[in-house]
Amino acid sequence: MTVSQLRDVANMCGMGVAIEIVGGKWKLHMMWVLDDGPKRFGEIRRLLDGISEKVLAEQLRQLEDDDIVKRTVYAEIPPRVEYELTEQGWELAKALESLEHWGEAVRERILNSQTIEETNN
């Protein structure tokens, strides 16, 4: 379900809306892939090891419905479709940068503690 389909969005806090938009296993990963610029469906799928075509299509559609991702169809033979972040998608990507930095710091602490444990053993 997308935020635009929610009936009680007026009663949700901002964090609830954000979680509804980026919730799911793959949506944040998709945004990370699209942060480098427009990508075709096959490119996204190759970059996201383990995602099925069905899930990728569903979640791209949801991100499109929430105005995070723009889908452009080019009238070529064979047809070409590209996905890219919208202005709102770029705003969300910017907001997520601090979460990424936090994750990197936590990863470093974990790796450092593992190194110390290996050295002590």
XYZ file of N, CA and C in Angstrom:
363
model
N 0.841 -1.174 0.000
C 0.000 0.000 0.000
C 0.892 1.245 0.000
N 0.513 2.225 -0.771
C 1.279 3.459 -0.834
C 0.642 4.512 0.044
N 1.398 5.545 0.346
C 0.894 6.617 1.194
C -0.336 7.266 0.563
N -0.332 7.416 -0.744
C -1.476 8.043 -1.410
C -2.757 7.222 -1.246
N -2.646 5.939 -0.909
C -3.814 5.083 -0.714
C -4.286 5.048 0.732
N -3.515 5.595 1.647
C -3.896 5.559 3.050
C -5.018 6.544 3.335
N -6.004 6.080 4.064
C -7.121 6.961 4.408
C -6.799 7.835 5.605
N -5.977 7.347 6.507
C -5.716 8.075 7.746
C -4.373 8.792 7.743
N -3.883 9.181 6.549
C -2.591 9.850 6.469
C -2.597 11.140 7.300
N -3.743 11.775 7.440
C -3.829 13.003 8.234
C -3.550 12.733 9.707
N -3.775 11.510 10.152
C -3.560 11.156 11.557
C -2.187 10.545 11.809
N -1.382 10.441 10.761
C -0.055 9.850 10.918
C 0.969 10.933 11.227
N 1.978 10.562 12.000
C 3.089 11.487 12.217
C 4.010 11.415 10.992
N 4.905 12.363 10.875
C 5.818 12.397 9.742
C 6.649 11.144 9.624
N 7.104 10.595 10.755
C 7.906 9.371 10.724
C 7.085 8.210 10.179
N 5.817 8.146 10.539
C 4.941 7.091 10.041
C 4.796 7.146 8.530
N 4.647 8.360 7.994
C 4.545 8.531 6.548
C 5.853 8.088 5.885
N 6.983 8.519 6.442
C 8.278 8.153 5.872
C 8.475 6.643 5.882
N 8.142 5.993 6.981
C 8.304 4.540 7.081
C 7.385 3.839 6.092
N 6.181 4.360 5.918
C 5.251 3.769 4.953
C 5.824 3.843 3.537
N 6.502 4.935 3.216
C 7.062 5.110 1.873
C 8.285 4.222 1.654
N 9.199 4.183 2.605
C 10.456 3.446 2.390
C 10.455 2.066 3.024
N 9.345 1.686 3.652
C 9.270 0.380 4.287
C 9.406 -0.742 3.274
N 9.842 -1.873 3.725
C 10.056 -3.010 2.839
C 11.543 -3.285 2.714
N 11.844 -4.469 2.304
C 13.236 -4.917 2.265
C 14.067 -4.196 1.214
N 13.460 -3.775 0.108
C 14.246 -3.348 -1.042
C 14.190 -1.869 -1.373
N 13.228 -1.121 -0.873
C 13.035 0.257 -1.336
C 14.240 1.152 -1.075
N 14.846 1.051 0.078
C 16.031 1.873 0.353
C 17.192 1.467 -0.549
N 17.299 0.184 -0.827
C 18.343 -0.296 -1.739
C 18.106 0.254 -3.153
N 16.840 0.298 -3.580
C 16.521 0.847 -4.890
C 16.909 2.319 -4.971
N 16.637 3.052 -3.916
C 16.989 4.472 -3.900
C 18.502 4.640 -3.980
N 19.231 3.785 -3.293
C 20.695 3.842 -3.323
C 21.193 3.610 -4.751
N 20.606 2.634 -5.453
C 20.992 2.340 -6.831
C 20.668 3.524 -7.744
N 19.507 4.134 -7.558
C 19.086 5.241 -8.421
C 19.789 6.553 -8.078
N 20.481 6.579 -6.955
C 21.233 7.772 -6.564
C 22.345 8.077 -7.576
N 22.778 7.081 -8.311
C 23.815 7.264 -9.333
C 23.257 7.740 -10.661
N 21.940 7.880 -10.762
C 21.325 8.330 -12.006
C 20.331 7.316 -12.538
N 19.675 7.665 -13.650
C 18.648 6.792 -14.227
C 19.179 5.402 -14.542
N 18.312 4.417 -14.335
C 18.671 3.020 -14.600
C 17.490 2.315 -15.258
N 17.822 1.330 -16.070
C 16.803 0.465 -16.651
C 16.473 -0.645 -15.655
N 15.306 -1.260 -15.852
C 14.832 -2.309 -14.957
C 15.883 -3.398 -14.779
N 16.442 -3.881 -15.876
C 17.443 -4.950 -15.808
C 18.689 -4.549 -15.040
N 19.108 -3.291 -15.189
C 20.280 -2.797 -14.448
C 20.011 -2.819 -12.949
N 18.822 -2.342 -12.580
C 18.460 -2.319 -11.154
C 18.450 -3.735 -10.612
N 17.857 -4.644 -11.352
C 17.774 -6.034 -10.895
C 19.155 -6.643 -10.727
N 20.071 -6.376 -11.663
C 21.437 -6.918 -11.543
C 22.163 -6.343 -10.334
N 21.909 -5.079 -10.029
C 22.586 -4.428 -8.907
C 22.026 -4.852 -7.551
N 20.783 -5.341 -7.548
C 20.139 -5.770 -6.301
C 20.043 -7.290 -6.297
N 21.148 -7.922 -5.984
C 21.227 -9.379 -5.984
C 20.192 -9.972 -5.040
N 19.363 -10.864 -5.561
C 18.393 -11.563 -4.721
C 16.967 -11.068 -4.864
N 16.742 -9.943 -5.527
C 15.376 -9.439 -5.679
C 14.722 -10.121 -6.877
N 13.456 -10.463 -6.734
C 12.738 -11.072 -7.852
C 12.177 -9.971 -8.753
N 11.884 -10.337 -9.997
C 11.290 -9.373 -10.926
C 9.966 -8.846 -10.389
N 9.176 -9.738 -9.811
C 7.855 -9.357 -9.289
C 7.984 -8.316 -8.190
N 8.853 -8.568 -7.234
C 9.026 -7.632 -6.112
C 9.608 -6.315 -6.606
N 10.578 -6.371 -7.488
C 11.165 -5.152 -8.028
C 10.104 -4.315 -8.723
N 9.294 -4.939 -9.570
C 8.245 -4.208 -10.282
C 7.232 -3.602 -9.313
N 6.813 -4.374 -8.309
C 5.837 -3.882 -7.329
C 6.382 -2.690 -6.553
N 7.610 -2.815 -6.073
C 8.149 -1.748 -5.241
C 8.509 -0.512 -6.058
N 8.959 -0.684 -7.291
C 9.177 0.474 -8.162
C 7.849 1.189 -8.417
N 6.794 0.427 -8.643
C 5.469 1.006 -8.864
C 5.012 1.790 -7.633
N 5.238 1.235 -6.441
C 4.861 1.933 -5.213
C 5.652 3.228 -5.054
N 6.957 3.172 -5.328
C 7.773 4.381 -5.236
C 7.341 5.411 -6.276
N 6.908 4.937 -7.426
C 6.382 5.840 -8.453
C 5.067 6.474 -7.977
N 4.183 5.672 -7.398
C 2.910 6.188 -6.883
C 3.120 7.225 -5.790
N 4.197 7.074 -5.021
C 4.498 8.018 -3.936
C 5.375 9.177 -4.393
N 5.595 9.299 -5.703
C 6.372 10.389 -6.303
C 7.821 10.411 -5.815
N 8.378 9.240 -5.607
C 9.791 9.111 -5.239
C 10.606 8.751 -6.478
N 10.019 7.957 -7.351
C 10.674 7.493 -8.568
C 9.822 7.888 -9.769
N 10.505 8.288 -10.830
C 9.852 8.616 -12.097
C 10.184 7.523 -13.104
N 9.171 7.061 -13.813
C 9.331 6.038 -14.855
C 9.158 6.728 -16.199
N 10.171 6.608 -17.047
C 10.117 7.221 -18.372
C 10.177 6.125 -19.424
N 9.186 6.128 -20.317
C 9.132 5.166 -21.411
C 9.542 5.898 -22.687
N 10.562 5.374 -23.358
C 11.050 5.958 -24.601
C 10.456 5.194 -25.780
N 9.936 5.920 -26.739
C 9.311 5.313 -27.917
C 10.398 4.872 -28.896
N 11.048 3.787 -28.555
C 12.113 3.227 -29.382
C 11.811 1.763 -29.642
N 12.529 1.191 -30.570
C 12.401 -0.238 -30.809
C 13.784 -0.833 -30.602
N 13.983 -1.729 -29.645
C 12.975 -2.164 -28.668
C 12.681 -1.057 -27.655
N 11.505 -1.137 -27.007
C 11.131 -0.104 -26.036
C 12.160 -0.012 -24.909
N 12.374 1.192 -24.462
C 13.313 1.422 -23.358
C 12.568 2.149 -22.249
N 12.729 1.649 -21.030
C 12.116 2.255 -19.847
C 13.218 2.538 -18.849
N 13.238 3.748 -18.312
C 14.224 4.111 -17.289
C 13.515 4.605 -16.039
N 14.168 4.373 -14.924
C 13.683 4.835 -13.627
C 14.717 5.794 -13.048
N 14.225 6.863 -12.422
C 15.112 7.822 -11.774
C 14.377 8.459 -10.599
N 15.158 9.050 -9.700
C 14.562 9.731 -8.560
C 13.907 11.026 -9.016
N 12.762 11.333 -8.419
C 12.087 12.608 -8.655
C 12.693 13.655 -7.715
N 12.203 14.871 -7.795
C 12.668 15.898 -6.855
C 12.391 15.469 -5.419
N 11.208 14.920 -5.202
C 10.874 14.426 -3.857
C 11.755 13.246 -3.473
N 12.114 12.412 -4.446
C 13.018 11.294 -4.200
C 14.399 11.780 -3.787
N 14.886 12.844 -4.446
C 16.185 13.419 -4.080
C 16.130 14.018 -2.678
N 15.000 14.635 -2.308
C 14.850 15.171 -0.953
C 14.931 14.041 0.065
N 14.265 12.936 -0.234
C 14.304 11.780 0.662
C 15.714 11.211 0.734
N 16.389 11.112 -0.400
C 17.765 10.595 -0.420
C 18.666 11.467 0.462
N 18.492 12.776 0.374
C 19.279 13.698 1.208
C 18.984 13.454 2.686
N 17.709 13.279 3.017
C 17.329 13.026 4.410
C 17.908 11.711 4.916
N 18.074 10.744 4.041
C 18.587 9.426 4.440
C 20.105 9.390 4.578
N 20.792 10.438 4.137
C 22.254 10.459 4.228
C 22.731 10.298 5.666
N 22.063 10.948 6.611
C 22.501 10.821 8.006
C 22.288 9.396 8.515
N 21.253 8.725 8.043
C 21.045 7.323 8.408
C 22.171 6.459 7.849
N 22.596 6.765 6.626
C 23.710 6.038 6.022
C 24.995 6.247 6.825
N 25.264 7.485 7.219
C 26.468 7.768 8.017
C 26.410 7.040 9.358
N 25.241 7.023 9.966
C 25.064 6.304 11.225
C 25.363 4.814 11.016
N 24.823 4.232 9.940
C 25.065 2.821 9.650
C 26.542 2.518 9.419
N 27.233 3.433 8.732
C 28.665 3.244 8.507
C 29.436 3.271 9.822
N 29.058 4.175 10.719
C 29.731 4.256 12.019
C 29.494 2.980 12.831
N 28.280 2.472 12.818
C 27.969 1.238 13.542
C 28.743 0.070 12.942
N 28.789 0.005 11.605
C 29.546 -1.061 10.937
C 31.011 -1.034 11.363
N 31.609 0.160 11.407
C 33.008 0.293 11.821
C 33.220 -0.185 13.258
N 32.289 0.180 14.152
C 32.406 -0.279 15.546
C 32.342 -1.803 15.630
N 31.444 -2.399 14.859
C 31.310 -3.856 14.861
C 32.587 -4.498 14.320
N 33.081 -3.982 13.210
C 34.304 -4.545 12.627
C 35.494 -4.384 13.566
N 35.589 -3.230 14.221
C 36.684 -3.008 15.172
C 36.583 -3.951 16.361
N 35.376 -4.185 16.865
C 35.229 -5.094 18.004
C 35.547 -6.532 17.593
N 35.211 -6.914 16.356
C 35.540 -8.252 15.873
C 37.043 -8.417 15.730
N 37.719 -7.374 15.261
C 39.172 -7.420 15.123
C 39.830 -7.567 16.482
N 39.336 -6.840 17.473
C 39.892 -6.912 18.832
C 39.666 -8.335 19.393
N 38.468 -8.902 19.179
C 38.181 -10.256 19.660
C 39.089 -11.283 19.001
N 39.313 -11.128 17.687
C 40.175 -12.078 16.973
C 41.622 -11.966 17.474
N 42.051 -10.758 17.784
C 43.403 -10.543 18.276
C 43.567 -11.166 19.658
N 42.529 -11.097 20.485
C 42.580 -11.642 21.841
C 42.477 -13.152 21.878
N 42.009 -13.756 20.819
C 41.838 -15.218 20.816
C 43.024 -15.889 20.290
